[in-house]
Amino acid sequence: MLRLLRDPYLIPSEKQTLLSDIAAEAESLRMPCYLVGGCVRDLLLGRPIKDLDVIVEGDAVAFAARLVEVYGGRQTSHFKFRTAFWHVPDSDHVVDIITARSETYEKPGALPTVKPSTIEDDLRRRDFTVNAIALRVDGKGLGEILDPLGGRADLERGVIRILHPNSFIDDPTRIFRAIRYEVRYGFDIEPETLNSMNREALKVLESLSGERLRNELDLILDENESAKMLMRLAGLGILESIHPKMPEFTQDYADYLEMDAHLDVAADRRVMGFILWFIDLSEEEIFLLVNRLDFSNELSLAVWAGAQLKRSLPHLTGAKPSEWAYALEKLPLLSIYAVYLVTRENALLSYISIWRHVRARTTGEDLKKLGLAPGPRLGEVLNRLRAAWLDGEVTTEFEERDLLAKLV
Ligand code: CTP
């Protein structure tokens, strides 16, 4: 295991330095300290780790305070769960440090009640065996693996397995996590685990807050193979438990999640994902779903605009560029781009890359100098000039001035 901890491909050198600083302080405080969860799983799979997830048998808040005292930076703490983030000085690294704890769920789907405990107990409260492996990093134990639940064997077999039959009832967000790991790593969800995604668990899922559900869908949309994950969710009948109107994600749209970076449209995989996902829904269905999933106003608008534009496309086909520009002006660019990808309507691409940038040479100031009072009329004249450029009615400044003379 020491070999993995020192591999610069798996743990870049600045993270290795951080880890040895953390380990040195843990040792001096005699606080057993481990890496745990996703980073150990990824190390064992030979994949570069994303974050350092540190767990101590002892008070993580006090431990983070010590790191700040010795190395600088700052901490943010969650006192109820005795967890802390150490914001490392002069870098954007944030280390997650938690207190080893046991958890009990008072009510299915509710957040758990926690109590400081041993590392073994902490591993037992987790979602899947492959996420319940700890790797000691301090003192003489450095490099020791703690794997009481058979996580390594499951990693080797390529299996996602819950730790106890009630796992999904306690926390149905784990259903989404299981599918994320299954597709991401090309693993299989083990049959008993699959059986536990049963009616009882889905009933609890139905009562989860929109925010928690959307957070899981966001995490899926961040993944490379998100379309495959969403299709798997549909195949298992899980989307219906979010809301009966939740559509399947269309396989044909999968490639469109990768944005074309050559266009100056701000890319956002999550927003793009939801626009594509809901693009064939009616206004009423969208209304129900954005409420269920607690979308922000901005996201709701983007999704609504995509579906609305796709529906109204037949009425716009053959319209003049100025009419296209008028119809598209108020819509989010990403929604327009999504509809272009799905329909290949060239006018949409022309709007994104050319038409939306076209302006009349004459400005509002010029019009005021010509004696036009500020107000709607002034805007109308500017729009008329712009439309003339867009539709090829004027092609030079001279022609624009000519037209202007007729207008005012
Ligand atoms: N965890 C859990 N149940 C959950 C969420 C998280 O048991 N509902 C535990 C798992 O042990 C997980 C760890 O908390 O490994 C950290 O969670 P998170 O950071 O969400 O996941 P990662 O394992 O880091 O996975 P990913 O690569 O998807 O971020």
Short mmCIF file of C-alpha atoms and ligand atoms in Angstrom, two decimals:
data_model
loop_
_atom_site.label_atom_id
_atom_site.label_comp_id
_atom_site.label_asym_id
_atom_site.label_seq_id
_atom_site.Cartn_x
_atom_site.Cartn_y
_atom_site.Cartn_z
CA MET A 1 0.00 0.00 0.00
CA LEU A 2 2.91 2.34 0.62
CA ARG A 3 3.65 2.06 -3.07
CA LEU A 4 0.18 3.48 -3.90
CA LEU A 5 0.57 6.31 -1.39
CA ARG A 6 3.83 7.36 -3.05
CA ASP A 7 2.70 7.05 -6.65
CA PRO A 8 2.65 10.59 -8.12
CA TYR A 9 0.16 9.51 -10.79
CA LEU A 10 -2.35 8.48 -8.13
CA ILE A 11 -1.58 11.21 -5.60
CA PRO A 12 0.07 14.33 -7.06
CA SER A 13 3.11 15.52 -5.12
CA GLU A 14 1.47 18.53 -3.43
CA LYS A 15 -1.27 16.23 -2.06
CA GLN A 16 1.43 13.80 -0.88
CA THR A 17 3.13 16.62 1.02
CA LEU A 18 -0.17 17.61 2.59
CA LEU A 19 -0.82 14.04 3.58
CA SER A 20 2.53 13.67 5.31
CA ASP A 21 1.96 16.96 7.18
CA ILE A 22 -1.44 15.68 8.31
CA ALA A 23 0.04 12.32 9.30
CA ALA A 24 2.83 13.98 11.31
CA GLU A 25 0.34 16.03 13.35
CA ALA A 26 -1.95 13.04 13.88
CA GLU A 27 1.00 11.09 15.19
CA SER A 28 2.07 13.82 17.56
CA LEU A 29 -1.51 14.05 18.90
CA ARG A 30 -1.72 10.22 19.02
CA MET A 31 -4.88 10.39 16.97
CA PRO A 32 -5.23 7.39 14.61
CA CYS A 33 -5.70 8.85 11.16
CA TYR A 34 -6.87 7.24 7.90
CA LEU A 35 -7.82 7.96 4.34
CA VAL A 36 -11.27 6.62 3.64
CA GLY A 37 -14.13 6.36 1.13
CA GLY A 38 -13.73 7.39 -2.49
CA CYS A 39 -10.02 8.14 -2.33
CA VAL A 40 -9.10 4.67 -1.01
CA ARG A 41 -11.43 3.04 -3.53
CA ASP A 42 -9.84 4.96 -6.39
CA LEU A 43 -6.29 4.28 -5.15
CA LEU A 44 -6.99 0.56 -5.09
CA LEU A 45 -8.45 0.79 -8.58
CA GLY A 46 -5.28 2.55 -9.74
CA ARG A 47 -7.16 5.78 -10.49
CA PRO A 48 -5.90 9.23 -9.51
CA ILE A 49 -7.69 10.44 -6.37
CA LYS A 50 -9.87 13.55 -6.45
CA ASP A 51 -9.76 14.66 -2.82
CA LEU A 52 -8.08 13.70 0.40
CA ASP A 53 -10.84 12.36 2.65
CA VAL A 54 -9.33 12.08 6.10
CA ILE A 55 -10.88 10.45 9.14
CA VAL A 56 -9.53 10.53 12.71
CA GLU A 57 -10.40 8.57 15.79
CA GLY A 58 -10.68 11.71 17.88
CA ASP A 59 -12.04 15.21 17.43
CA ALA A 60 -11.69 16.34 13.79
CA VAL A 61 -12.52 19.95 14.69
CA ALA A 62 -9.67 20.12 17.20
CA PHE A 63 -7.40 18.33 14.75
CA ALA A 64 -8.15 20.86 11.99
CA ALA A 65 -7.45 23.67 14.49
CA ARG A 66 -4.04 22.14 15.15
CA LEU A 67 -3.28 21.96 11.40
CA VAL A 68 -4.20 25.63 11.05
CA GLU A 69 -1.98 26.50 14.02
CA VAL A 70 1.03 24.62 12.64
CA TYR A 71 0.69 25.09 8.87
CA GLY A 72 -1.66 28.08 8.52
CA GLY A 73 -4.72 28.39 6.30
CA ARG A 74 -8.16 28.31 7.90
CA GLN A 75 -10.85 25.89 8.89
CA THR A 76 -14.59 25.68 8.56
CA SER A 77 -16.29 23.34 10.96
CA HIS A 78 -19.58 21.55 11.31
CA PHE A 79 -19.85 21.18 15.07
CA LYS A 80 -22.87 18.89 15.16
CA PHE A 81 -21.14 16.21 13.07
CA ARG A 82 -17.64 17.11 14.39
CA THR A 83 -16.31 17.47 10.85
CA ALA A 84 -14.04 20.16 9.46
CA PHE A 85 -12.58 21.44 6.22
CA TRP A 86 -8.98 22.56 6.29
CA HIS A 87 -8.44 25.26 3.66
CA VAL A 88 -4.76 24.84 2.96
CA PRO A 89 -2.75 28.13 2.85
CA ASP A 90 -1.66 29.54 -0.54
CA SER A 91 -3.52 26.89 -2.50
CA ASP A 92 -7.04 25.91 -3.42
CA HIS A 93 -6.79 22.55 -1.67
CA VAL A 94 -9.48 21.80 0.87
CA VAL A 95 -9.07 18.69 3.01
CA ASP A 96 -12.18 17.06 4.43
CA ILE A 97 -11.52 15.79 7.96
CA ILE A 98 -14.15 13.85 9.83
CA THR A 99 -14.49 12.33 13.28
CA ALA A 100 -14.99 8.57 13.17
CA ARG A 101 -18.66 8.07 14.10
CA SER A 102 -21.56 5.72 14.25
CA GLU A 103 -24.92 6.66 12.77
CA THR A 104 -28.51 5.75 13.46
CA TYR A 105 -31.49 6.65 11.33
CA GLU A 106 -34.47 7.66 13.48
CA LYS A 107 -36.71 7.82 10.41
CA PRO A 108 -36.20 6.45 6.87
CA GLY A 109 -34.81 9.13 4.56
CA ALA A 110 -34.08 11.55 7.41
CA LEU A 111 -30.56 12.73 8.17
CA PRO A 112 -28.87 10.40 10.69
CA THR A 113 -28.12 10.93 14.37
CA VAL A 114 -24.36 10.62 14.88
CA LYS A 115 -22.09 9.74 17.78
CA PRO A 116 -18.25 9.68 17.90
CA SER A 117 -17.00 6.13 17.67
CA THR A 118 -14.31 3.85 16.27
CA ILE A 119 -13.08 3.63 12.70
CA GLU A 120 -14.70 0.18 12.35
CA ASP A 121 -18.09 1.62 13.32
CA ASP A 122 -17.56 4.41 10.87
CA LEU A 123 -16.93 1.97 8.04
CA ARG A 124 -20.14 0.13 8.98
CA ARG A 125 -22.31 3.25 8.58
CA ARG A 126 -21.29 3.68 4.95
CA ASP A 127 -23.05 2.95 1.68
CA PHE A 128 -21.15 0.17 -0.13
CA THR A 129 -18.37 -2.26 0.71
CA VAL A 130 -16.09 -0.66 -1.90
CA ASN A 131 -16.47 2.68 -0.09
CA ALA A 132 -15.90 1.18 3.34
CA ILE A 133 -12.15 0.64 3.28
CA ALA A 134 -9.72 2.70 5.36
CA LEU A 135 -6.01 3.22 4.80
CA ARG A 136 -3.94 4.23 7.82
CA VAL A 137 -1.56 7.12 7.19
CA ASP A 138 0.01 7.96 10.59
CA GLY A 139 2.82 6.47 12.63
CA LYS A 140 3.80 2.84 12.56
CA GLY A 141 0.49 1.83 11.00
CA LEU A 142 1.27 3.78 7.82
CA GLY A 143 -0.02 1.90 4.78
CA GLU A 144 -2.18 -0.58 6.72
CA ILE A 145 -5.53 -1.40 5.18
CA LEU A 146 -8.65 -1.79 7.30
CA ASP A 147 -11.25 -3.73 5.37
CA PRO A 148 -13.66 -5.46 7.76
CA LEU A 149 -16.50 -5.64 5.20
CA GLY A 150 -14.77 -7.25 2.27
CA GLY A 151 -14.46 -4.11 0.14
CA ARG A 152 -11.23 -5.16 -1.57
CA ALA A 153 -12.67 -8.46 -2.69
CA ASP A 154 -15.68 -6.62 -4.14
CA LEU A 155 -13.41 -4.17 -5.90
CA GLU A 156 -11.60 -7.09 -7.48
CA ARG A 157 -14.86 -8.78 -8.45
CA GLY A 158 -16.29 -5.50 -9.72
CA VAL A 159 -19.31 -5.60 -7.45
CA ILE A 160 -21.38 -2.87 -5.76
CA ARG A 161 -22.83 -4.24 -2.52
CA ILE A 162 -24.68 -2.55 0.34
CA LEU A 163 -23.67 -3.30 3.91
CA HIS A 164 -27.09 -4.18 5.31
CA PRO A 165 -30.55 -4.80 3.82
CA ASN A 166 -32.01 -1.49 5.08
CA SER A 167 -29.34 0.67 3.53
CA PHE A 168 -31.53 2.13 0.77
CA ILE A 169 -34.44 2.62 3.17
CA ASP A 170 -32.21 4.59 5.53
CA ASP A 171 -30.89 6.66 2.66
CA PRO A 172 -32.44 6.21 -0.81
CA THR A 173 -29.93 8.65 -2.35
CA ARG A 174 -27.63 5.61 -2.25
CA ILE A 175 -29.66 4.14 -5.12
CA PHE A 176 -28.34 6.90 -7.38
CA ARG A 177 -24.84 6.44 -5.99
CA ALA A 178 -24.93 2.70 -6.72
CA ILE A 179 -25.79 3.37 -10.35
CA ARG A 180 -23.12 6.05 -10.65
CA TYR A 181 -20.43 3.63 -9.48
CA GLU A 182 -21.81 0.71 -11.46
CA VAL A 183 -21.61 2.60 -14.76
CA ARG A 184 -18.49 4.63 -13.96
CA TYR A 185 -16.40 1.59 -13.13
CA GLY A 186 -18.21 -0.93 -15.33
CA PHE A 187 -19.17 -2.90 -12.18
CA ASP A 188 -22.31 -4.90 -11.42
CA ILE A 189 -24.78 -4.18 -8.68
CA GLU A 190 -24.90 -7.45 -6.76
CA PRO A 191 -28.35 -9.22 -6.87
CA GLU A 192 -29.29 -8.75 -3.19
CA THR A 193 -28.38 -5.09 -3.46
CA LEU A 194 -30.49 -4.75 -6.57
CA ASN A 195 -33.38 -6.46 -4.76
CA SER A 196 -33.09 -3.93 -1.96
CA MET A 197 -34.02 -1.15 -4.38
CA ASN A 198 -37.53 -2.37 -3.68
CA ARG A 199 -40.93 -0.74 -3.25
CA GLU A 200 -40.25 0.13 0.35
CA ALA A 201 -37.03 1.98 -0.54
CA LEU A 202 -38.69 3.69 -3.51
CA LYS A 203 -41.53 4.81 -1.24
CA VAL A 204 -38.96 6.60 0.93
CA LEU A 205 -37.36 8.02 -2.21
CA GLU A 206 -40.73 9.51 -3.20
CA SER A 207 -40.70 11.54 -0.01
CA LEU A 208 -37.16 12.90 -0.39
CA SER A 209 -36.80 16.64 -0.82
CA GLY A 210 -36.41 18.09 -4.32
CA GLU A 211 -33.05 19.50 -3.35
CA ARG A 212 -31.59 16.13 -2.31
CA LEU A 213 -32.88 14.45 -5.45
CA ARG A 214 -31.62 17.20 -7.73
CA ASN A 215 -28.24 17.04 -6.07
CA GLU A 216 -28.00 13.34 -7.00
CA LEU A 217 -29.10 14.04 -10.58
CA ASP A 218 -26.54 16.88 -10.78
CA LEU A 219 -23.80 14.45 -9.73
CA ILE A 220 -24.92 12.03 -12.42
CA LEU A 221 -24.93 14.78 -15.06
CA ASP A 222 -21.34 15.63 -14.08
CA GLU A 223 -20.22 12.13 -15.06
CA ASN A 224 -18.83 11.15 -18.46
CA GLU A 225 -21.41 8.43 -18.95
CA SER A 226 -24.37 10.28 -17.50
CA ALA A 227 -26.76 9.31 -20.29
CA LYS A 228 -26.09 5.64 -19.64
CA MET A 229 -26.69 6.17 -15.91
CA LEU A 230 -29.98 7.97 -16.54
CA MET A 231 -31.11 5.19 -18.85
CA ARG A 232 -30.26 2.62 -16.21
CA LEU A 233 -32.30 4.57 -13.64
CA ALA A 234 -35.22 4.54 -16.06
CA GLY A 235 -34.76 0.81 -16.70
CA LEU A 236 -35.01 0.10 -12.98
CA GLY A 237 -38.20 2.17 -12.66
CA ILE A 238 -36.53 4.65 -10.34
CA LEU A 239 -37.31 7.82 -12.29
CA GLU A 240 -41.04 7.23 -11.79
CA SER A 241 -40.53 7.40 -8.05
CA ILE A 242 -39.09 10.89 -8.41
CA HIS A 243 -42.24 11.90 -10.26
CA PRO A 244 -44.64 9.96 -12.52
CA LYS A 245 -44.01 12.48 -15.31
CA MET A 246 -40.24 12.08 -15.24
CA PRO A 247 -39.25 11.14 -18.82
CA GLU A 248 -36.51 8.77 -19.93
CA PHE A 249 -33.33 10.34 -21.18
CA THR A 250 -33.17 9.86 -24.95
CA GLN A 251 -30.10 7.91 -26.03
CA ASP A 252 -29.86 10.02 -29.21
CA TYR A 253 -29.16 13.08 -27.09
CA ALA A 254 -26.26 11.53 -25.18
CA ASP A 255 -23.52 12.99 -27.37
CA TYR A 256 -24.95 16.47 -27.04
CA LEU A 257 -23.94 16.60 -23.40
CA GLU A 258 -20.43 17.28 -24.65
CA MET A 259 -20.49 20.92 -25.65
CA ASP A 260 -18.82 22.26 -28.77
CA ALA A 261 -16.22 24.52 -27.18
CA HIS A 262 -15.75 26.54 -30.38
CA LEU A 263 -18.98 28.41 -29.88
CA ASP A 264 -18.94 31.14 -27.26
CA VAL A 265 -21.86 29.65 -25.36
CA ALA A 266 -21.21 29.21 -21.65
CA ALA A 267 -21.10 25.43 -21.19
CA ASP A 268 -22.73 23.81 -18.21
CA ARG A 269 -23.23 20.07 -18.30
CA ARG A 270 -25.93 20.09 -15.67
CA VAL A 271 -28.06 22.79 -17.29
CA MET A 272 -27.52 21.24 -20.73
CA GLY A 273 -28.45 17.83 -19.33
CA PHE A 274 -31.76 19.03 -17.90
CA ILE A 275 -32.64 21.02 -21.05
CA LEU A 276 -32.09 17.95 -23.25
CA TRP A 277 -33.79 15.61 -20.82
CA PHE A 278 -37.01 17.66 -20.66
CA ILE A 279 -36.98 19.05 -24.21
CA ASP A 280 -39.98 17.05 -25.44
CA LEU A 281 -42.22 17.74 -22.45
CA SER A 282 -45.30 19.94 -22.36
CA GLU A 283 -45.34 23.17 -20.41
CA GLU A 284 -47.49 21.55 -17.67
CA GLU A 285 -45.14 18.60 -17.28
CA ILE A 286 -42.16 20.92 -17.01
CA PHE A 287 -43.96 22.94 -14.40
CA LEU A 288 -44.57 19.83 -12.28
CA LEU A 289 -40.99 18.62 -12.58
CA VAL A 290 -39.21 21.90 -11.88
CA ASN A 291 -41.31 22.15 -8.73
CA ARG A 292 -40.60 18.58 -7.69
CA LEU A 293 -36.87 19.01 -8.22
CA ASP A 294 -36.73 22.48 -6.73
CA PHE A 295 -35.00 24.05 -9.75
CA SER A 296 -33.67 27.60 -9.47
CA ASN A 297 -35.51 30.22 -11.55
CA GLU A 298 -32.59 30.28 -13.95
CA LEU A 299 -32.61 26.53 -14.51
CA SER A 300 -36.41 26.47 -14.83
CA LEU A 301 -36.23 29.17 -17.49
CA ALA A 302 -33.51 27.34 -19.43
CA VAL A 303 -35.49 24.09 -19.44
CA TRP A 304 -38.80 25.76 -20.27
CA ALA A 305 -37.20 27.79 -23.09
CA GLY A 306 -35.65 24.69 -24.69
CA ALA A 307 -38.96 22.82 -24.82
CA GLN A 308 -40.91 25.90 -25.88
CA LEU A 309 -38.48 26.73 -28.69
CA LYS A 310 -38.42 23.17 -30.01
CA ARG A 311 -42.21 23.16 -30.09
CA SER A 312 -42.47 26.50 -31.86
CA LEU A 313 -39.79 25.75 -34.45
CA PRO A 314 -42.27 24.83 -37.23
CA HIS A 315 -43.76 28.35 -36.98
CA LEU A 316 -40.35 29.95 -37.39
CA THR A 317 -39.04 27.90 -40.27
CA GLY A 318 -38.54 30.16 -43.29
CA ALA A 319 -38.72 33.35 -41.18
CA LYS A 320 -36.40 36.28 -41.92
CA PRO A 321 -33.23 36.59 -39.81
CA SER A 322 -34.70 39.62 -38.02
CA GLU A 323 -37.76 37.56 -37.06
CA TRP A 324 -35.55 34.77 -35.76
CA ALA A 325 -33.54 37.29 -33.77
CA TYR A 326 -36.69 38.80 -32.32
CA ALA A 327 -38.01 35.38 -31.28
CA LEU A 328 -34.73 34.20 -29.78
CA GLU A 329 -33.44 37.34 -28.09
CA LYS A 330 -34.97 36.69 -24.67
CA LEU A 331 -34.09 32.99 -24.52
CA PRO A 332 -31.02 31.55 -22.75
CA LEU A 333 -28.28 30.81 -25.28
CA LEU A 334 -27.75 27.30 -23.98
CA SER A 335 -31.42 26.46 -24.59
CA ILE A 336 -31.12 27.70 -28.18
CA TYR A 337 -27.97 25.66 -28.66
CA ALA A 338 -29.63 22.54 -27.25
CA VAL A 339 -32.51 22.90 -29.71
CA TYR A 340 -30.00 23.37 -32.52
CA LEU A 341 -28.22 20.14 -31.56
CA VAL A 342 -31.45 18.21 -31.47
CA THR A 343 -33.05 19.65 -34.62
CA ARG A 344 -30.06 20.88 -36.68
CA GLU A 345 -32.09 23.97 -37.62
CA ASN A 346 -29.36 26.11 -39.19
CA ALA A 347 -31.03 29.41 -38.40
CA LEU A 348 -30.40 28.70 -34.71
CA LEU A 349 -26.68 28.31 -35.33
CA SER A 350 -26.63 31.47 -37.47
CA TYR A 351 -28.31 33.30 -34.62
CA ILE A 352 -25.78 32.04 -32.06
CA SER A 353 -22.70 32.68 -34.14
CA ILE A 354 -23.66 35.74 -36.22
CA TRP A 355 -27.08 37.34 -35.95
CA ARG A 356 -27.08 37.98 -32.22
CA HIS A 357 -23.94 40.12 -32.62
CA VAL A 358 -25.35 42.29 -35.43
CA ARG A 359 -26.05 45.91 -34.42
CA ALA A 360 -26.93 49.05 -36.34
CA ARG A 361 -24.01 51.48 -36.65
CA THR A 362 -26.25 54.30 -35.46
CA THR A 363 -26.43 54.49 -31.65
CA GLY A 364 -29.03 55.87 -29.26
CA GLU A 365 -26.77 58.86 -28.72
CA ASP A 366 -26.74 59.57 -32.45
CA LEU A 367 -30.54 59.53 -32.50
CA LYS A 368 -30.74 61.92 -29.53
CA LYS A 369 -28.43 64.30 -31.40
CA LEU A 370 -30.88 64.10 -34.30
CA GLY A 371 -33.56 65.34 -31.89
CA LEU A 372 -35.31 62.07 -31.00
CA ALA A 373 -36.45 62.02 -27.36
CA PRO A 374 -35.42 58.96 -25.29
CA GLY A 375 -38.34 56.52 -25.23
CA PRO A 376 -39.94 53.63 -27.09
CA ARG A 377 -39.75 55.37 -30.48
CA LEU A 378 -35.98 55.58 -30.21
CA GLY A 379 -35.77 51.85 -29.49
CA GLU A 380 -38.06 51.11 -32.43
CA VAL A 381 -35.82 53.03 -34.82
CA LEU A 382 -32.72 51.17 -33.61
CA ASN A 383 -34.52 47.84 -33.96
CA ARG A 384 -35.68 48.72 -37.45
CA LEU A 385 -32.09 49.57 -38.46
CA ARG A 386 -30.79 46.37 -36.96
CA ALA A 387 -33.46 44.34 -38.74
CA ALA A 388 -32.42 45.98 -42.01
CA TRP A 389 -28.83 44.82 -41.48
CA LEU A 390 -29.94 41.33 -40.46
CA ASP A 391 -32.17 40.89 -43.50
CA GLY A 392 -29.63 42.32 -45.94
CA GLU A 393 -31.82 45.35 -46.67
CA VAL A 394 -28.82 47.56 -45.87
CA THR A 395 -25.23 46.42 -46.31
CA THR A 396 -23.23 49.65 -45.88
CA GLU A 397 -23.24 52.57 -43.45
CA PHE A 398 -24.25 54.79 -46.32
CA GLU A 399 -27.39 52.70 -46.94
CA GLU A 400 -28.13 52.72 -43.22
CA ARG A 401 -27.99 56.52 -43.18
CA ASP A 402 -30.36 56.59 -46.13
CA LEU A 403 -32.84 54.39 -44.33
CA LEU A 404 -32.48 56.43 -41.15
CA ALA A 405 -33.30 59.60 -43.06
CA LYS A 406 -36.58 57.98 -44.15
CA LEU A 407 -37.40 56.90 -40.59
CA VAL A 408 -36.88 60.16 -38.68
N1 CTP B 1 -21.29 7.96 1.98
C1 CTP B 1 -22.27 7.09 2.42
N2 CTP B 1 -23.59 7.32 2.12
C2 CTP B 1 -23.95 8.39 1.38
C3 CTP B 1 -22.97 9.30 0.94
C4 CTP B 1 -21.65 9.04 1.24
O1 CTP B 1 -21.95 6.11 3.08
N3 CTP B 1 -25.22 8.62 1.10
C5 CTP B 1 -19.87 7.69 2.33
C6 CTP B 1 -19.18 6.73 1.39
O2 CTP B 1 -18.29 5.94 2.15
C7 CTP B 1 -18.38 7.62 0.46
C8 CTP B 1 -18.01 8.78 1.37
O3 CTP B 1 -19.13 8.92 2.27
O4 CTP B 1 -17.24 6.97 -0.06
C9 CTP B 1 -17.76 10.09 0.67
O5 CTP B 1 -18.86 10.47 -0.09
P1 CTP B 1 -18.71 11.26 -1.46
O6 CTP B 1 -17.63 12.27 -1.34
O7 CTP B 1 -20.08 11.68 -1.88
O8 CTP B 1 -18.32 10.11 -2.49
P2 CTP B 1 -16.97 9.50 -3.01
O9 CTP B 1 -16.84 8.14 -2.41
O10 CTP B 1 -15.83 10.43 -2.84
O11 CTP B 1 -17.34 9.23 -4.52
P3 CTP B 1 -17.27 10.14 -5.80
O12 CTP B 1 -16.07 9.62 -6.51
O13 CTP B 1 -18.52 9.88 -6.54
O14 CTP B 1 -17.19 11.56 -5.33
#
